[in-house]
Short mmCIF file of C-alpha atoms in Angstrom, two decimals:
data_model
loop_
_atom_site.label_atom_id
_atom_site.label_comp_id
_atom_site.label_asym_id
_atom_site.label_seq_id
_atom_site.Cartn_x
_atom_site.Cartn_y
_atom_site.Cartn_z
CA MET A 37 9.76 -35.08 -29.46
CA GLY A 38 9.94 -33.54 -26.17
CA THR A 39 8.45 -34.53 -23.09
CA GLU A 40 4.60 -34.14 -22.44
CA PRO A 41 3.26 -31.60 -20.50
CA SER A 42 2.36 -32.77 -16.74
CA ALA A 43 -1.31 -32.21 -15.45
CA PRO A 44 -1.74 -28.86 -13.69
CA THR A 45 -1.50 -29.28 -9.82
CA ALA A 46 -2.99 -27.34 -7.24
CA MET A 47 -0.73 -26.12 -4.35
CA SER A 48 -1.56 -27.12 -0.90
CA ILE A 49 -2.79 -24.50 1.23
CA GLU A 50 0.41 -24.46 3.13
CA GLU A 51 2.20 -23.86 0.08
CA PHE A 52 -0.15 -21.14 -1.24
CA VAL A 53 -0.07 -19.27 1.98
CA SER A 54 3.56 -19.19 1.89
CA GLN A 55 4.07 -17.66 -1.42
CA PRO A 56 6.23 -14.50 -1.75
CA GLY A 57 4.54 -11.16 -1.84
CA ARG A 58 1.96 -11.96 0.93
CA ASP A 59 3.74 -9.22 3.11
CA ARG A 60 1.84 -6.58 1.06
CA LEU A 61 -1.70 -7.98 2.04
CA THR A 62 -3.72 -6.57 4.91
CA ARG A 63 -2.34 -8.60 8.07
CA LEU A 64 -4.78 -10.08 10.68
CA ASP A 65 -3.74 -10.24 14.35
CA PRO A 66 -5.93 -10.46 17.37
CA HIS A 67 -3.29 -8.53 19.42
CA LEU A 68 -3.31 -5.56 17.13
CA PRO A 69 0.14 -4.56 16.65
CA PRO A 70 0.70 -1.59 14.14
CA ASN A 71 -0.47 -1.95 10.69
CA THR A 72 -2.76 -4.93 11.69
CA THR A 73 -6.52 -5.80 11.90
CA TRP A 74 -9.07 -8.11 13.25
CA PHE A 75 -12.48 -9.38 12.43
CA GLN A 76 -14.48 -7.02 14.99
CA TYR A 77 -13.22 -3.90 13.56
CA SER A 78 -15.27 -1.77 11.04
CA GLY A 79 -13.71 -0.83 7.76
CA ASN A 80 -11.04 -3.35 7.36
CA GLY A 81 -12.58 -4.87 4.30
CA ILE A 82 -13.01 -8.46 5.99
CA THR A 83 -16.85 -8.25 6.20
CA SER A 84 -16.89 -7.17 2.36
CA SER A 85 -14.66 -9.96 1.40
CA ILE A 86 -16.91 -12.47 3.18
CA ASN A 87 -19.85 -11.25 1.71
CA ALA A 88 -18.61 -11.23 -1.89
CA MET A 89 -17.64 -14.96 -1.17
CA ILE A 90 -21.01 -15.54 0.04
CA ASN A 91 -22.80 -13.92 -3.17
CA SER A 92 -20.15 -15.68 -5.58
CA LEU A 93 -18.64 -18.86 -4.33
CA ILE A 94 -21.38 -20.79 -2.66
CA THR A 95 -24.52 -22.31 -4.63
CA LYS A 96 -26.62 -23.14 -1.51
CA PRO A 97 -26.76 -21.76 2.02
CA TYR A 98 -24.87 -23.71 5.14
CA PRO A 99 -25.64 -22.84 8.58
CA THR A 100 -22.04 -22.69 9.29
CA TYR A 101 -18.55 -22.76 7.64
CA SER A 102 -17.81 -26.11 9.19
CA SER A 103 -21.01 -27.52 7.68
CA MET A 104 -19.74 -26.74 4.15
CA PRO A 105 -18.11 -29.52 1.92
CA VAL A 106 -14.48 -29.44 2.57
CA ALA A 107 -13.92 -28.56 -1.32
CA ASP A 108 -15.81 -25.45 -0.57
CA GLN A 109 -14.21 -24.68 2.52
CA GLU A 110 -10.60 -24.89 0.88
CA THR A 111 -12.18 -22.66 -2.13
CA TRP A 112 -13.25 -20.10 0.58
CA PHE A 113 -10.10 -20.21 2.45
CA ARG A 114 -7.96 -19.80 -0.57
CA GLN A 115 -9.99 -16.83 -1.65
CA PHE A 116 -9.72 -15.15 2.02
CA ALA A 117 -5.92 -15.79 1.86
CA GLN A 118 -5.71 -13.67 -1.50
CA GLU A 119 -7.07 -10.80 0.33
CA PHE A 120 -5.51 -11.20 3.99
CA ASN A 121 -2.43 -12.35 5.24
CA TRP A 122 -1.49 -13.98 9.08
CA ASP A 123 1.14 -15.70 11.07
CA PRO A 124 0.62 -19.41 11.11
#
């Protein structure tokens, strides 16, 4: 009869951030070449994105990102990477 479908697999973060089309996302660069932004600048959507993740992706508060369980950190990172792009 055909082959059985394989179980879905999640891409590694490296695979995820190297997907085509990421050049259309807002680019982050601390040196601010043209058409980029960085964290301390207002109106760039970064704060809104992080606030949305705080309100929808975590079930309890953590004092810092690094104190979150690794699985939650990866979920946050993947969500952030859907909206912003940067050089590795």
